[in-house]
Tab-separated table of C-alpha atoms in Angstrom:
chain	number	residue	atom	x	y	z
A	287	MET	CA	115.878	80.062	71.448
A	288	SER	CA	114.899	77.094	73.601
A	289	ILE	CA	111.996	77.812	75.977
A	290	ASN	CA	111.008	75.744	78.973
A	291	LEU	CA	107.232	76.160	79.238
A	292	GLN	CA	107.331	75.306	82.934
A	293	GLU	CA	108.411	78.925	83.425
A	294	SER	CA	105.159	80.360	82.063
A	295	PHE	CA	102.526	77.686	82.795
A	296	LYS	CA	101.254	78.375	86.319
A	297	ALA	CA	98.625	76.557	88.390
A	298	TYR	CA	95.673	78.408	86.841
A	299	ASP	CA	96.922	80.172	83.716
A	300	VAL	CA	99.904	80.999	81.532
A	301	ARG	CA	101.932	84.116	82.246
A	302	GLY	CA	105.373	85.221	81.118
A	303	ILE	CA	107.581	87.955	79.692
A	304	VAL	CA	106.972	88.547	76.001
A	305	GLY	CA	109.865	87.414	73.851
A	306	GLN	CA	111.416	85.410	76.679
A	307	SER	CA	109.094	82.945	78.399
A	308	ILE	CA	106.160	83.489	76.017
A	309	THR	CA	106.835	83.835	72.287
A	310	ARG	CA	105.018	83.540	68.961
A	311	GLU	CA	106.397	80.023	68.587
A	312	SER	CA	105.329	78.893	72.040
A	313	VAL	CA	101.846	80.339	71.527
A	314	ARG	CA	101.416	78.530	68.186
A	315	ALA	CA	102.529	75.295	69.822
A	316	THR	CA	100.061	75.890	72.665
A	317	GLY	CA	97.212	76.404	70.192
A	318	ALA	CA	97.949	73.038	68.622
A	319	ALA	CA	98.297	71.356	72.017
A	320	PHE	CA	95.023	72.905	73.242
A	321	VAL	CA	93.165	71.218	70.398
A	322	ASP	CA	94.918	67.864	70.822
A	323	VAL	CA	94.574	67.567	74.600
A	324	LEU	CA	90.915	68.645	74.685
A	325	ASP	CA	90.028	66.636	71.528
A	326	LEU	CA	88.767	69.679	69.644
A	327	SER	CA	89.499	68.728	66.028
A	328	GLY	CA	86.394	69.559	64.008
A	329	LYS	CA	85.023	71.688	66.870
A	330	THR	CA	84.902	75.409	67.638
A	331	VAL	CA	87.590	77.221	69.644
A	332	LEU	CA	87.137	80.852	70.736
A	333	VAL	CA	90.171	83.162	70.717
A	334	GLY	CA	90.334	86.690	72.120
A	335	GLY	CA	92.761	89.014	73.849
A	336	ASP	CA	93.251	92.204	75.814
A	337	MET	CA	94.847	95.530	74.872
A	338	ARG	CA	98.475	94.487	75.381
A	339	PRO	CA	100.625	95.205	72.301
A	340	SER	CA	101.478	91.526	71.782
A	341	SER	CA	97.919	90.208	72.058
A	342	PRO	CA	96.878	90.570	68.370
A	343	GLU	CA	99.817	88.588	66.990
A	344	PHE	CA	99.467	86.010	69.757
A	345	MET	CA	95.800	85.545	68.828
A	346	ASP	CA	96.890	84.913	65.250
A	347	GLU	CA	99.582	82.433	66.256
A	348	PHE	CA	97.255	80.493	68.561
A	349	ALA	CA	94.669	80.353	65.784
A	350	ASP	CA	97.296	79.037	63.351
A	351	GLY	CA	98.255	76.255	65.728
A	352	ALA	CA	94.650	75.365	66.526
A	353	THR	CA	93.472	75.301	62.912
A	354	ALA	CA	96.507	73.230	61.908
A	355	ARG	CA	95.185	70.542	64.244
A	356	GLY	CA	91.680	70.724	62.810
A	357	ALA	CA	89.781	73.177	65.046
A	358	ASP	CA	87.536	75.918	63.681
A	359	VAL	CA	88.631	79.156	65.349
A	360	VAL	CA	86.215	81.991	66.048
A	361	LYS	CA	88.117	85.182	66.826
A	362	ILE	CA	86.171	87.274	69.310
A	363	GLY	CA	88.702	90.121	69.279
A	364	LEU	CA	89.360	92.582	72.087
A	365	ILE	CA	87.724	91.199	75.231
A	366	SER	CA	87.828	91.328	78.997
A	367	THR	CA	88.431	87.996	80.700
A	368	ASP	CA	84.832	87.752	81.868
A	369	GLU	CA	83.761	88.226	78.247
A	370	LEU	CA	85.656	85.017	77.485
A	371	TYR	CA	83.740	83.198	80.213
A	372	PHE	CA	80.483	84.651	78.866
A	373	ALA	CA	81.286	83.480	75.347
A	374	CYS	CA	82.376	80.011	76.486
A	375	GLY	CA	79.144	79.733	78.468
A	376	VAL	CA	76.651	81.075	75.953
A	377	LEU	CA	78.258	79.465	72.890
A	378	ASP	CA	79.154	76.269	74.799
A	379	ALA	CA	82.650	76.274	73.330
A	380	PRO	CA	86.166	76.245	74.797
A	381	GLY	CA	88.345	79.300	74.477
A	382	VAL	CA	91.406	81.306	75.377
A	383	THR	CA	92.094	84.968	76.004
A	384	PHE	CA	95.513	86.577	75.891
A	385	THR	CA	96.053	88.632	79.018
A	386	ALA	CA	98.430	89.023	81.926
A	387	SER	CA	95.753	90.601	84.118
A	388	HIS	CA	97.398	93.164	86.429
A	389	ASN	CA	101.007	92.289	85.556
A	390	PRO	CA	103.319	94.972	84.072
A	391	ALA	CA	103.422	95.806	80.370
A	392	GLU	CA	106.231	93.417	79.459
A	393	TYR	CA	104.042	90.425	80.390
A	394	ASN	CA	101.365	88.558	78.526
A	395	GLY	CA	99.704	85.221	79.058
A	396	MET	CA	96.703	82.982	78.491
A	397	LYS	CA	93.563	82.214	80.464
A	398	MET	CA	91.734	79.160	79.194
A	399	ALA	CA	88.303	77.644	79.715
A	400	LYS	CA	86.445	74.587	78.507
A	401	ALA	CA	82.961	74.693	77.020
A	402	GLY	CA	80.496	76.134	79.504
A	403	ALA	CA	83.273	78.271	81.029
A	404	VAL	CA	84.596	75.306	83.039
A	405	PRO	CA	88.071	76.362	84.255
A	406	ILE	CA	91.278	74.738	83.063
A	407	SER	CA	93.916	74.442	85.770
A	408	SER	CA	96.964	72.308	86.472
A	409	GLU	CA	94.609	69.657	87.843
A	410	THR	CA	92.245	69.702	84.863
A	411	GLY	CA	94.489	69.659	81.809
A	412	LEU	CA	96.649	72.781	81.814
A	413	PHE	CA	99.894	70.916	82.445
A	414	ASP	CA	98.933	68.303	79.839
A	415	ILE	CA	98.573	71.170	77.355
A	416	ARG	CA	101.953	72.495	78.503
A	417	ASP	CA	103.683	69.161	77.945
A	418	ALA	CA	102.118	68.661	74.503
A	419	ALA	CA	103.060	72.228	73.563
A	420	GLN	CA	106.637	71.614	74.680
A	421	ARG	CA	106.838	68.671	72.297
A	422	TYR	CA	105.454	70.745	69.430
A	423	LEU	CA	107.846	73.552	70.276
A	424	GLU	CA	110.768	71.189	69.921
A	425	SER	CA	109.610	69.199	66.868
A	426	GLY	CA	107.238	71.602	65.079
A	427	VAL	CA	103.464	71.623	64.657
A	428	VAL	CA	102.292	69.007	62.190
A	429	ALA	CA	99.175	70.091	60.284
A	430	LEU	CA	96.386	67.625	59.631
A	431	GLU	CA	95.314	66.893	56.072
A	432	THR	CA	92.062	68.750	56.760
A	433	THR	CA	92.697	71.955	58.647
A	434	GLY	CA	90.201	74.199	60.387
A	435	SER	CA	88.691	77.529	59.433
A	436	VAL	CA	88.911	81.030	60.937
A	437	SER	CA	85.970	83.400	61.369
A	438	GLU	CA	85.198	86.455	63.494
A	439	ARG	CA	82.398	87.343	65.905
A	440	ASP	CA	81.759	90.420	68.074
A	441	ILE	CA	80.267	89.541	71.468
A	442	LEU	CA	80.291	92.915	73.242
A	443	VAL	CA	76.600	93.785	72.720
A	444	ASP	CA	75.444	90.303	73.734
A	445	TYR	CA	77.670	90.420	76.821
A	446	ALA	CA	76.351	93.822	77.873
A	447	GLN	CA	72.725	92.780	77.385
A	448	TYR	CA	73.279	89.539	79.289
A	449	LEU	CA	74.575	91.424	82.328
A	450	ARG	CA	71.778	93.985	82.177
A	451	ASN	CA	69.262	91.141	82.164
A	452	LEU	CA	70.792	89.821	85.407
A	453	VAL	CA	70.743	93.156	87.268
A	454	ASP	CA	68.149	95.749	86.268
A	455	LEU	CA	69.537	99.243	86.817
A	456	SER	CA	66.914	101.079	84.769
A	457	SER	CA	64.859	102.269	87.747
A	458	ILE	CA	67.528	103.143	90.338
A	459	ARG	CA	67.968	106.724	91.532
A	460	PRO	CA	70.512	108.732	89.502
A	461	LEU	CA	74.078	108.012	90.567
A	462	LYS	CA	77.396	109.580	89.671
A	463	VAL	CA	80.153	107.003	89.460
A	464	VAL	CA	83.819	107.468	88.670
A	465	VAL	CA	85.370	104.447	86.951
A	466	ASP	CA	89.131	103.902	86.775
A	467	ALA	CA	89.807	101.431	83.984
A	468	GLY	CA	93.573	101.693	84.437
A	469	ASN	CA	93.941	101.726	80.611
A	470	GLY	CA	92.645	98.161	80.691
A	471	MET	CA	89.659	96.392	79.187
A	472	ALA	CA	87.106	98.092	81.446
A	473	GLY	CA	87.690	101.114	79.208
A	474	MET	CA	85.717	99.189	76.582
A	475	THR	CA	83.254	97.199	78.689
A	476	THR	CA	82.146	100.047	80.998
A	477	PRO	CA	80.673	102.240	78.224
A	478	ALA	CA	78.953	99.142	76.822
A	479	VAL	CA	77.409	97.906	80.078
A	480	LEU	CA	76.996	101.024	82.229
A	481	GLY	CA	76.947	103.675	79.501
A	482	ASN	CA	75.082	104.111	76.233
A	483	ALA	CA	77.751	102.959	73.787
A	484	VAL	CA	75.730	99.968	72.560
A	485	LEU	CA	72.535	99.938	74.681
A	486	PRO	CA	70.096	102.581	75.978
A	487	ALA	CA	71.363	104.901	78.694
A	488	LEU	CA	70.938	104.044	82.384
A	489	PRO	CA	70.420	106.569	85.231
A	490	LEU	CA	74.199	106.662	85.686
A	491	ASP	CA	76.588	109.557	85.155
A	492	VAL	CA	79.828	107.703	84.426
A	493	SER	CA	82.986	109.756	84.793
A	494	PRO	CA	85.838	107.955	82.969
A	495	LEU	CA	89.363	107.727	84.293
A	496	TYR	CA	92.036	106.190	82.030
A	497	PHE	CA	89.615	104.598	79.537
A	498	ASP	CA	92.101	104.614	76.633
A	499	LEU	CA	93.087	101.007	75.928
A	500	ASP	CA	96.852	101.020	76.382
A	501	GLY	CA	98.758	97.912	77.401
A	502	THR	CA	101.794	99.985	78.362
A	503	PHE	CA	99.788	101.369	81.328
A	504	PRO	CA	100.986	104.991	81.103
A	505	ASN	CA	99.092	106.243	84.186
A	506	HIS	CA	99.445	103.561	86.851
A	507	PRO	CA	99.636	99.761	87.020
A	508	ALA	CA	96.260	98.095	86.455
A	509	ASN	CA	96.318	96.469	89.878
A	510	PRO	CA	93.778	98.046	92.260
A	511	LEU	CA	94.797	95.660	95.036
A	512	GLU	CA	97.758	98.004	95.651
A	513	PRO	CA	96.531	101.078	97.578
A	514	ALA	CA	98.746	103.439	95.558
A	515	ASN	CA	96.838	102.545	92.406
A	516	LEU	CA	93.545	103.706	93.944
A	517	ARG	CA	94.689	107.220	94.783
A	518	ASP	CA	93.634	108.851	91.514
A	519	LEU	CA	90.172	107.285	91.799
A	520	GLN	CA	89.791	108.311	95.442
A	521	ALA	CA	90.733	111.899	94.654
A	522	ALA	CA	88.388	112.056	91.665
A	523	VAL	CA	85.424	110.717	93.653
A	524	VAL	CA	85.869	113.395	96.327
A	525	GLU	CA	86.584	116.222	93.881
A	526	GLN	CA	83.564	115.398	91.706
A	527	GLY	CA	81.184	114.692	94.582
A	528	ALA	CA	80.506	111.247	93.154
A	529	ASP	CA	78.408	108.595	94.855
A	530	LEU	CA	81.103	105.960	94.481
A	531	GLY	CA	84.136	104.866	92.505
A	532	LEU	CA	84.947	101.605	90.730
A	533	ALA	CA	88.445	100.381	89.842
A	534	PHE	CA	89.075	97.425	87.547
A	535	ASP	CA	92.248	95.475	86.958
A	536	GLY	CA	93.779	95.099	83.500
A	537	ASP	CA	91.556	92.303	82.205
A	538	ALA	CA	88.531	93.629	84.141
A	539	ASP	CA	87.667	90.422	85.955
A	540	ARG	CA	88.194	92.101	89.359
A	541	CYS	CA	86.439	95.200	90.675
A	542	PHE	CA	87.329	97.338	93.703
A	543	VAL	CA	84.957	99.894	95.208
A	544	VAL	CA	85.479	103.192	97.028
A	545	ASP	CA	82.675	105.086	98.787
A	546	GLU	CA	81.619	108.727	98.439
A	547	LYS	CA	84.362	109.755	100.900
A	548	GLY	CA	87.017	108.055	98.805
A	549	ASP	CA	87.471	105.289	101.360
A	550	PRO	CA	87.895	101.730	100.053
A	551	VAL	CA	85.053	99.303	100.744
A	552	THR	CA	86.634	95.953	101.541
A	553	PRO	CA	86.068	93.095	99.082
A	554	SER	CA	84.615	91.115	101.998
A	555	ALA	CA	81.966	93.801	102.523
A	556	ILE	CA	81.164	93.750	98.810
A	557	ALA	CA	80.930	89.958	98.957
A	558	ALA	CA	78.482	90.196	101.872
A	559	LEU	CA	76.376	92.820	100.093
A	560	VAL	CA	76.142	90.775	96.912
A	561	ALA	CA	75.530	87.567	98.875
A	562	GLU	CA	72.531	89.154	100.561
A	563	ARG	CA	71.052	90.094	97.187
A	564	GLU	CA	71.723	86.716	95.607
A	565	ILE	CA	70.310	84.826	98.590
A	566	ALA	CA	67.114	86.901	98.439
A	567	ARG	CA	66.778	86.274	94.701
A	568	ALA	CA	67.352	82.522	95.094
A	569	GLN	CA	64.863	82.296	97.967
A	570	ALA	CA	62.278	84.163	95.883
A	571	ASP	CA	62.801	81.525	93.191
A	572	GLY	CA	62.128	78.747	95.701
A	573	THR	CA	65.623	77.733	96.835
A	574	GLU	CA	65.298	76.840	100.512
A	575	GLU	CA	68.947	77.131	101.560
A	576	PRO	CA	71.021	79.062	99.004
A	577	VAL	CA	74.736	78.255	99.132
A	578	VAL	CA	77.394	80.976	99.181
A	579	ILE	CA	81.083	80.126	98.744
A	580	HIS	CA	83.825	82.145	100.451
A	581	ASN	CA	87.535	81.562	100.786
A	582	LEU	CA	89.199	81.330	104.162
A	583	ILE	CA	90.715	84.837	104.033
A	584	THR	CA	87.291	86.453	103.649
A	585	SER	CA	85.913	88.223	106.712
A	586	LYS	CA	83.865	86.034	109.034
A	587	ALA	CA	81.131	88.633	108.527
A	588	VAL	CA	80.343	86.890	105.235
A	589	PRO	CA	79.449	83.425	106.595
A	590	GLU	CA	77.735	85.008	109.592
A	591	LEU	CA	75.477	87.067	107.323
A	592	VAL	CA	74.798	84.121	105.019
A	593	GLU	CA	73.712	81.918	107.916
A	594	SER	CA	71.545	84.683	109.421
A	595	LEU	CA	69.683	85.006	106.114
A	596	GLY	CA	68.909	81.300	105.922
A	597	GLY	CA	71.679	80.424	103.504
A	598	ARG	CA	74.554	77.995	103.876
A	599	ALA	CA	78.139	79.229	103.804
A	600	VAL	CA	80.830	76.942	102.391
A	601	ARG	CA	84.478	77.750	103.121
A	602	THR	CA	87.166	76.899	100.598
A	603	ARG	CA	90.817	77.474	99.753
A	604	VAL	CA	92.116	80.601	98.050
A	605	GLY	CA	92.154	80.421	94.235
A	606	HIS	CA	89.603	80.653	91.467
A	607	SER	CA	89.783	77.011	90.391
A	608	PHE	CA	88.864	75.928	93.931
A	609	ILE	CA	86.007	78.435	94.154
A	610	LYS	CA	84.605	77.474	90.747
A	611	GLY	CA	84.877	73.782	91.537
A	612	VAL	CA	83.019	74.164	94.824
A	613	MET	CA	80.450	76.456	93.183
A	614	ALA	CA	79.620	73.676	90.724
A	615	ARG	CA	79.679	70.868	93.293
A	616	GLU	CA	77.569	72.703	95.885
A	617	ASN	CA	75.290	74.455	93.375
A	618	GLY	CA	76.341	77.760	94.909
A	619	VAL	CA	74.507	80.937	93.946
A	620	PHE	CA	77.487	83.213	94.617
A	621	GLY	CA	81.126	83.116	95.654
A	622	GLY	CA	83.472	85.797	96.945
A	623	GLU	CA	87.217	86.129	97.511
A	624	HIS	CA	89.217	88.677	99.485
A	625	SER	CA	91.069	89.526	96.254
A	626	ALA	CA	87.869	90.998	94.725
A	627	HIS	CA	87.003	88.043	92.521
A	628	TYR	CA	83.244	87.469	92.568
A	629	TYR	CA	81.580	84.357	91.130
A	630	PHE	CA	77.967	83.906	90.034
A	631	LYS	CA	75.861	80.852	89.317
A	632	ASP	CA	74.049	82.874	86.650
A	633	PHE	CA	77.402	83.642	85.023
A	634	PHE	CA	78.444	80.016	84.530
A	635	ASN	CA	80.048	79.896	88.005
A	636	ALA	CA	82.684	82.274	86.657
A	637	ASP	CA	84.045	85.520	88.054
A	638	THR	CA	83.039	88.919	86.715
A	639	GLY	CA	83.938	92.262	88.220
A	640	MET	CA	81.330	94.108	86.160
A	641	LEU	CA	78.403	92.066	87.477
A	642	ALA	CA	79.569	92.623	91.059
A	643	ALA	CA	79.758	96.367	90.347
A	644	MET	CA	76.196	96.299	89.013
A	645	HIS	CA	74.962	94.683	92.226
A	646	VAL	CA	76.609	97.473	94.234
A	647	LEU	CA	74.991	100.112	92.005
A	648	ALA	CA	71.603	98.414	92.350
A	649	ALA	CA	71.865	98.164	96.143
A	650	LEU	CA	72.966	101.785	96.451
A	651	GLY	CA	70.464	103.117	93.935
A	652	THR	CA	67.378	101.548	95.499
A	653	GLN	CA	67.805	103.332	98.855
A	654	GLU	CA	68.863	106.796	99.974
A	655	ARG	CA	71.878	106.245	102.227
A	656	PRO	CA	75.387	106.992	100.946
A	657	LEU	CA	77.590	103.999	100.230
A	658	SER	CA	79.558	104.525	103.444
A	659	GLY	CA	76.365	104.107	105.452
A	660	LEU	CA	75.089	101.208	103.380
A	661	ALA	CA	78.370	99.309	103.705
A	662	GLU	CA	78.664	99.660	107.489
A	663	LYS	CA	76.617	96.596	108.344
A	664	TYR	CA	78.715	94.446	106.027
A	665	ALA	CA	82.033	95.349	107.711
A	666	PRO	CA	81.642	94.872	111.492
A	667	TYR	CA	85.228	93.662	111.959
A	668	VAL	CA	88.685	95.141	111.406
A	669	ALA	CA	91.139	93.469	109.020
A	670	SER	CA	94.877	93.920	108.631
A	671	GLY	CA	95.020	93.272	104.920
A	672	GLU	CA	97.617	90.867	103.587
A	673	ILE	CA	101.097	91.387	105.057
A	674	ASN	CA	104.072	89.669	103.441
A	675	SER	CA	107.184	88.695	105.404
A	676	GLU	CA	110.260	87.468	103.555
A	677	ILE	CA	111.203	84.312	105.428
A	678	GLU	CA	113.246	81.394	104.158
A	679	ASP	CA	112.130	78.780	106.709
A	680	LYS	CA	108.393	79.388	106.618
A	681	ALA	CA	107.510	76.098	108.326
A	682	ALA	CA	109.677	76.966	111.323
A	683	ALA	CA	108.025	80.371	111.604
A	684	VAL	CA	104.552	78.814	111.684
A	685	ALA	CA	105.771	76.284	114.248
A	686	ARG	CA	106.898	79.128	116.524
A	687	VAL	CA	103.414	80.610	116.380
A	688	ARG	CA	101.790	77.248	117.145
A	689	GLU	CA	104.052	76.781	120.154
A	690	ALA	CA	103.463	80.293	121.493
A	691	LEU	CA	99.672	79.861	121.334
A	692	ALA	CA	99.534	76.245	122.488
A	693	ASP	CA	97.881	77.082	125.817
A	694	GLU	CA	95.322	79.530	124.398
A	695	PRO	CA	91.672	78.551	123.621
A	696	ILE	CA	92.390	78.491	119.907
A	697	ASP	CA	91.177	76.283	117.065
A	698	VAL	CA	93.764	75.545	114.379
A	699	ASP	CA	93.089	74.227	110.895
A	700	ASP	CA	95.303	73.607	107.870
A	701	MET	CA	92.892	73.924	104.940
A	702	ASP	CA	95.114	76.507	103.218
A	703	GLY	CA	98.167	77.526	105.187
A	704	THR	CA	97.328	77.607	108.907
A	705	THR	CA	94.355	79.422	110.423
A	706	PHE	CA	94.219	80.252	114.144
A	707	THR	CA	90.791	81.188	115.580
A	708	HIS	CA	90.357	82.381	119.181
A	709	ARG	CA	87.188	80.834	120.579
A	710	THR	CA	86.338	83.673	122.995
A	711	ASP	CA	88.090	86.886	121.932
A	712	GLY	CA	86.651	87.035	118.405
A	713	TRP	CA	89.890	87.244	116.415
A	714	TRP	CA	91.506	84.979	113.826
A	715	PHE	CA	94.525	85.008	111.583
A	716	ASN	CA	95.874	82.955	108.733
A	717	LEU	CA	99.481	82.257	107.726
A	718	ARG	CA	99.943	81.080	104.121
A	719	PRO	CA	103.317	80.370	102.532
A	720	SER	CA	103.792	81.536	98.963
A	721	ASN	CA	104.499	78.705	96.541
A	722	THR	CA	106.753	80.811	94.329
A	723	GLU	CA	108.416	83.384	96.601
A	724	PRO	CA	110.097	83.341	100.046
A	725	PHE	CA	107.029	85.035	101.551
A	726	LEU	CA	104.809	84.090	104.458
A	727	ARG	CA	101.470	85.889	104.084
A	728	LEU	CA	99.588	87.053	107.175
A	729	ASN	CA	95.922	88.086	107.348
A	730	VAL	CA	94.413	89.127	110.706
A	731	GLU	CA	90.857	90.051	111.645
A	732	GLY	CA	89.621	91.299	115.009
A	733	PRO	CA	86.529	92.805	116.606
A	734	ASP	CA	88.180	96.228	116.979
A	735	PRO	CA	91.344	98.042	115.832
A	736	ALA	CA	93.231	97.561	119.104
A	737	THR	CA	92.708	93.788	119.154
A	738	MET	CA	93.607	93.383	115.491
A	739	GLU	CA	96.765	95.456	115.885
A	740	ARG	CA	97.832	93.582	119.024
A	741	VAL	CA	97.423	90.169	117.372
A	742	ARG	CA	99.075	91.388	114.165
A	743	ASP	CA	102.129	92.749	115.980
A	744	GLU	CA	102.508	89.674	118.187
A	745	VAL	CA	102.363	87.296	115.219
A	746	LEU	CA	104.764	89.387	113.143
A	747	GLY	CA	107.153	89.432	116.096
A	748	LEU	CA	107.077	85.647	116.255
A	749	ILE	CA	107.501	84.905	112.555
A	750	ARG	CA	110.188	87.534	111.968
A	751	GLN	CA	112.544	86.365	114.720
């Protein structure tokens, strides 16, 4: 079967349907191409994967292709995506993990990083790897005279200890936390980091929900961004009288939080909470103006808080490669996205849902208020959430909005899609066209529910004409 790798190689990772757009042959070819493009012959390459049924054989195939081209492969086994970034950072080696994150069971894919956890995207070598893999797929992988070796290494204990060294939870007040792993990799990492599976117990009573590693996702999709997938967690938090709930996506690089009432705490509020802690830590270490990165869909409460604390807020486009690039360039201490990706200087500028969760636990456990009360100051505005409209001529729809608001005191910028900010009424919205689907994505934020709803409805009326 002939496969066009353009179908599975995306801007930031590889993702496709197993047996169709991602196969054993294409994975082996990608392993060989990874080594060639990054000049890794004679060097170490880390290979891991999540709990999806196809991940073990894909790890083997990638290793075969990589060793054929001279790399020494270290298999790090079952891992969350942030474990890959940890390993690439601590071991200073490039690597790949097989995962399709929150996608359904029939998918798998690859997330790649260079040594030091530097991201690999379409702009930094991913498409070069794709093109080299396509050639190998068509002509076969040619092994070097001296091939590489394969060894194994378990990194779970080191990963858990590393995170505990960054956020000390040993002296917080006792907390009961329900964790929904969604049958994903958090079912393995949560007991290691927050429980006593590999390290001494913390003052946490962890109530597990769907911790069995099962890439068929028998309970609900491992995508907490969809409200329906939070319902079991919300109900469990209320029923058990827990202090909070945590929900991770399939590869556990994103974390969503619900308070003691079962109400979701917005990712922007979590970003503001963590930013406050990271700014204080950096200032205590002598940094005069700590930098915090946020994407343009994040609540304006985040940059406002950062500036009020003596930090500097830097706005960037949506997408982890942009955030990580700006984190490195600006020497940022922390970065947050509306999609619940959280990035840390002390974690190689990479995103980790578990470390963000630990900051929330630390903030909650060092004071007496419930999470709903603690989070109030971080969420002063009202957001619509992302609303998708299926529109073929997206440019014309945006043009209608521009024309309708031409006489209003509004600032417009085109950093990522089009953002409209009212200079006096305190609201803003962003329209971003999807690159792969006929969707125009709308995010609105206002000072109160009535204003947000009015702006939301007016904009939807304009774009859906």
